[in-house]
Coordinates of C-alpha atoms in Angstrom, one line a residue:
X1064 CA 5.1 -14.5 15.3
X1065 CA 8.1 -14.7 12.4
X1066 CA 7.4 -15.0 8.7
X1067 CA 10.1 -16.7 6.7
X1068 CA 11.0 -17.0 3.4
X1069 CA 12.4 -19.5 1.1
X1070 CA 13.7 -19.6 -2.1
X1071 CA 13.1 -23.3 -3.7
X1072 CA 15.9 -24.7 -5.4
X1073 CA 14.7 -26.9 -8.8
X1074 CA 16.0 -30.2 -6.7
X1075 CA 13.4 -28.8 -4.1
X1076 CA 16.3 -28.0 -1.6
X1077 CA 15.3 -24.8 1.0
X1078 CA 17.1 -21.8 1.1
X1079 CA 16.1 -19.1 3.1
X1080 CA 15.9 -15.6 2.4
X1081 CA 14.4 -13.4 5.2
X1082 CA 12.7 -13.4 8.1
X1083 CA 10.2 -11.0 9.8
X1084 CA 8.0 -10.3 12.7
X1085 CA 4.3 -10.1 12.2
X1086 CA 3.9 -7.7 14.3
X1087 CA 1.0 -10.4 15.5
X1088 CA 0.8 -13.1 18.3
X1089 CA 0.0 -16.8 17.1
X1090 CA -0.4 -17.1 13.6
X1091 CA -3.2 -19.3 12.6
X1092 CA -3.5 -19.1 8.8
X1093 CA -1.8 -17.0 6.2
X1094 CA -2.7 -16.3 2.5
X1095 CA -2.2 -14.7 -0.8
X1096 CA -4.3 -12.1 -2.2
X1097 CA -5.5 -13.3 -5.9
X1098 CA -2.6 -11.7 -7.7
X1099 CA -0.1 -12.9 -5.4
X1100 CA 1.8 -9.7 -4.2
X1101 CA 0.3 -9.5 -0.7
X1102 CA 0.7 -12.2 2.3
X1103 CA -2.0 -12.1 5.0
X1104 CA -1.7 -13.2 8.1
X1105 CA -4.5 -13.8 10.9
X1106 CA -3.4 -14.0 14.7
X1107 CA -5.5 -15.5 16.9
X1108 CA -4.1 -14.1 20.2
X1109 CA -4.9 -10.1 20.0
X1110 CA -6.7 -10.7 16.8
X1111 CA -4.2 -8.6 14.2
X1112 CA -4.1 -9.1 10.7
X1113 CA -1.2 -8.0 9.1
X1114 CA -0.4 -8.0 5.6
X1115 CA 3.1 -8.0 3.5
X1116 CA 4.4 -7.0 0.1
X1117 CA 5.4 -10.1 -1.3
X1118 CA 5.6 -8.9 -5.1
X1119 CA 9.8 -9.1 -5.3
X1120 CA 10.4 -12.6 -4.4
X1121 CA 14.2 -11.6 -3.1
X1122 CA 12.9 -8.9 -0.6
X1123 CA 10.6 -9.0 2.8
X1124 CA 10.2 -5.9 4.4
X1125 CA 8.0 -5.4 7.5
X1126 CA 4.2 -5.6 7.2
X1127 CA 2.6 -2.9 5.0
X1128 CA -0.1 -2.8 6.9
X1129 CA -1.7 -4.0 10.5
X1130 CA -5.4 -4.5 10.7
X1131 CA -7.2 -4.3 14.3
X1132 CA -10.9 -5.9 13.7
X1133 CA -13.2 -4.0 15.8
X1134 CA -14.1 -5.2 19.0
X1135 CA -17.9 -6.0 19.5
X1136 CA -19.9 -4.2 22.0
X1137 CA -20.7 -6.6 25.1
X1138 CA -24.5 -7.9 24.9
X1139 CA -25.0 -6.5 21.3
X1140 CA -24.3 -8.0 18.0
X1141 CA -22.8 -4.2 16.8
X1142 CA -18.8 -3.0 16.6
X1143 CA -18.7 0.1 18.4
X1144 CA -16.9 3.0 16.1
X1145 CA -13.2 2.5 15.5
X1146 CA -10.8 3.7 18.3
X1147 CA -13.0 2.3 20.8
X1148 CA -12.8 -0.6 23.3
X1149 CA -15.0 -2.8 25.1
X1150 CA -13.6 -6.2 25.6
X1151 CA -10.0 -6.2 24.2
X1152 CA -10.8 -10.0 22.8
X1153 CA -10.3 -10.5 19.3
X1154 CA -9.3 -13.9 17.9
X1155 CA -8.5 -14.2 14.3
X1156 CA -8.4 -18.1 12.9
X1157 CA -9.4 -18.3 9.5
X1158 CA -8.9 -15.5 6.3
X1159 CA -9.4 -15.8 2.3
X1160 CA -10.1 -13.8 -0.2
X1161 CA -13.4 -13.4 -2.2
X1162 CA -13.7 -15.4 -5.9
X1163 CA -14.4 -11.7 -7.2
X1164 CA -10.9 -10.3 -5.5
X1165 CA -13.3 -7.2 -4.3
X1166 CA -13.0 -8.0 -0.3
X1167 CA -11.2 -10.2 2.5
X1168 CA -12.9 -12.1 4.9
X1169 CA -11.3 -13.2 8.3
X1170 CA -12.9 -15.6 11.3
X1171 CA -13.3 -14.6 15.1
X1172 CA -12.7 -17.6 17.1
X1173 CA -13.1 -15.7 20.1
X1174 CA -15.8 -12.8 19.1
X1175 CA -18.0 -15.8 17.2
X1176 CA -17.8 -13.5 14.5
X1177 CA -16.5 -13.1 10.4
X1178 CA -15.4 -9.6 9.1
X1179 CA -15.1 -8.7 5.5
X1180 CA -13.0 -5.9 4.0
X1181 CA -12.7 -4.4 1.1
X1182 CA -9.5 -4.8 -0.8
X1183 CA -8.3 -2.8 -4.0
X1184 CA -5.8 -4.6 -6.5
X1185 CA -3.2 -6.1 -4.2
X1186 CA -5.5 -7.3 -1.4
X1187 CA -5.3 -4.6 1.0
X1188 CA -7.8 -3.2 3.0
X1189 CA -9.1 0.2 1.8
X1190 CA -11.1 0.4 4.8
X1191 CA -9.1 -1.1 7.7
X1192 CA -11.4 0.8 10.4
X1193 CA -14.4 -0.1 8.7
X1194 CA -15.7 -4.1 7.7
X1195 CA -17.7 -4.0 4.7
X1196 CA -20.0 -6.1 6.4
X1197 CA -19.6 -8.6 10.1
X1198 CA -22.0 -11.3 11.1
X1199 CA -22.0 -12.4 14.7
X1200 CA -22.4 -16.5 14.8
X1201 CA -24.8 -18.5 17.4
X1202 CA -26.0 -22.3 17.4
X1203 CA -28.4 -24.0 19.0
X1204 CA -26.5 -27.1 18.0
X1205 CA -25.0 -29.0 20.1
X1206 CA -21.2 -29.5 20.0
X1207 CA -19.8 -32.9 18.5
X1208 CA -18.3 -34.3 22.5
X1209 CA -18.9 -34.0 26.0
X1210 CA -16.3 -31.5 26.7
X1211 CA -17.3 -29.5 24.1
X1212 CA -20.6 -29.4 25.6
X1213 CA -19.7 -28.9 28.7
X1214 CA -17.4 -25.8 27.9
X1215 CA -20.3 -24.5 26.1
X1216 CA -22.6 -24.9 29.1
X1217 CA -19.3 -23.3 31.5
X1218 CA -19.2 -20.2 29.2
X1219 CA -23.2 -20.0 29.0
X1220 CA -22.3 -20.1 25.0
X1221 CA -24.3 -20.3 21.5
X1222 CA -21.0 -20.0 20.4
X1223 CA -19.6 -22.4 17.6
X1224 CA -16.3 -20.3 17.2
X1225 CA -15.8 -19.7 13.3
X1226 CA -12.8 -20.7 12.4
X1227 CA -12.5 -20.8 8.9
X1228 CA -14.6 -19.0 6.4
X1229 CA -14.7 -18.9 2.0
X1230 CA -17.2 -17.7 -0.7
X1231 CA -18.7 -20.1 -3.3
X1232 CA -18.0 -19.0 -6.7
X1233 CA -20.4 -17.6 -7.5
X1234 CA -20.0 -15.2 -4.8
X1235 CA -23.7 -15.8 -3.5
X1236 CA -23.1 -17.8 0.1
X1237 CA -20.5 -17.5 2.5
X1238 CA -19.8 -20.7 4.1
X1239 CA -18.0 -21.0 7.5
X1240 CA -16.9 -24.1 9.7
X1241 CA -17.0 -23.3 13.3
X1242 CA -14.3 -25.5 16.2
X1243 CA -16.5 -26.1 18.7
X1244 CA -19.4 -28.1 16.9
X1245 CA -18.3 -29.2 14.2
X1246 CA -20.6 -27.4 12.3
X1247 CA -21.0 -25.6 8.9
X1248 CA -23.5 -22.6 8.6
X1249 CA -24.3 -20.8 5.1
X1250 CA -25.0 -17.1 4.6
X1251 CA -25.9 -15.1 1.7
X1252 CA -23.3 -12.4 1.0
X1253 CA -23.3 -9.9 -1.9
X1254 CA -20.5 -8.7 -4.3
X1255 CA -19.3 -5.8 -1.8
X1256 CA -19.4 -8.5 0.9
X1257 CA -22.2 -7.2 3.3
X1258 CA -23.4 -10.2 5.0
X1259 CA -27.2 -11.2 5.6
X1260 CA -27.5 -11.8 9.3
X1261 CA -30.1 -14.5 8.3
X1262 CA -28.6 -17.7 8.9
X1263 CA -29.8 -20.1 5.7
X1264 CA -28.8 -23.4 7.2
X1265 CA -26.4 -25.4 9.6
X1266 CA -25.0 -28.7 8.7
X1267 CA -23.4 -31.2 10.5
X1268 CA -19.9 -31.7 9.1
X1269 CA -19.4 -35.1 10.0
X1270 CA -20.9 -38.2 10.3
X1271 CA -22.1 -38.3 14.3
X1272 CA -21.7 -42.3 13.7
X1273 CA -18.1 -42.8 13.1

């Protein structure tokens, strides 16, 4: 994937400035850390997260950083420890950045799981070996359409697939909308960002009737 930059013109004209490879496959979403020097960037095929300087508007340099999230150990709900592997399948969708600016939190499309991180100042992973705190996701809702059903049923899934994730304000729940149902599930989450395995409720996130 390329990240480009633009410098806006005040008639709103485009003019570009750099352009750089991720170092990622498939960019689904990118952000900006809460005081707006680092750019993240979730991949969805391979599952990197990498993460720019973005504090000299003029200048894009390669990623500071490249974050592997840790692949889960087959038949468990646990990450094996880092430099390990045992299905080579994440899929990043979905990142943002806690209302507190304390930790990151990305979405597994593919692992039906959320990681957190812990940043320091500039929104970097401290940790990048080691989530603050993970949450594997399973429904016993059924998906929004036929195919969607019936994908579920090929796969043998509880799967909803996560695909994008935020904190409320207050920093108490993490809420997450997941592709495959249509879903949204709430979890409590504390300042650090460890997540409560509990799930506190699913909601539909549409109205079935339309």
């Amino acid at each position: 994937a390329i990240l480009t930059t633009f410098r806006i013109g005040d008639d709103g004209t485009l003019t570009k400035i750099a352009s750089r490879n991720t170092g990622g496959h498939q960019a689904a979403q990118g952000v900006f850390s809460p005081d707006g020097s680092t750019y993240a960037i979730a991949h969805h095929n391979g599952g990197k997260l990498s993460l720019f300087d973005v504090s000299k508007p003029e200048v894009l340099d390669e990623p500071v950083l490249i974050v592997d999230p840790p692949e889960l150990e087959p038949g468990t709900f646990e990450a094996p420890k880092s430099g390990t592997t045992s299905q080579g399948c994440p899929g990043l969708h979905g990142l943002s950045y806690s209302p507190n600016g304390k930790f990151m939190l990305v979405a597994d499309v593919v692992q039906n799981a959320v990681f957190t991180y812990a940043v320091d100042a500039k929104g970097l992973p401290t940790q990048p070996n080691q989530p603050a705190g993970q949450v594997v996701c399973t429904t016993n809702m059924t998906g929004s359409s036929l195919v969607q059903n019936i994908i579920g049923w090929m796969f043998s899934l509880k799967s909803p697939r996560p695909r994008r994730v935020v904190v409320h304000p207050d920093g108490q729940y993490m809420y997450m909308m997941h592709e495959w149902t249509g879903h949204i599930q709430i979890y409590s989450i504390d300042e650090e960002g460890k997540i409560d395995p509990a799930l506190l409720n699913e909601v539909c996130g549409f109205d079935p009737s339309l």
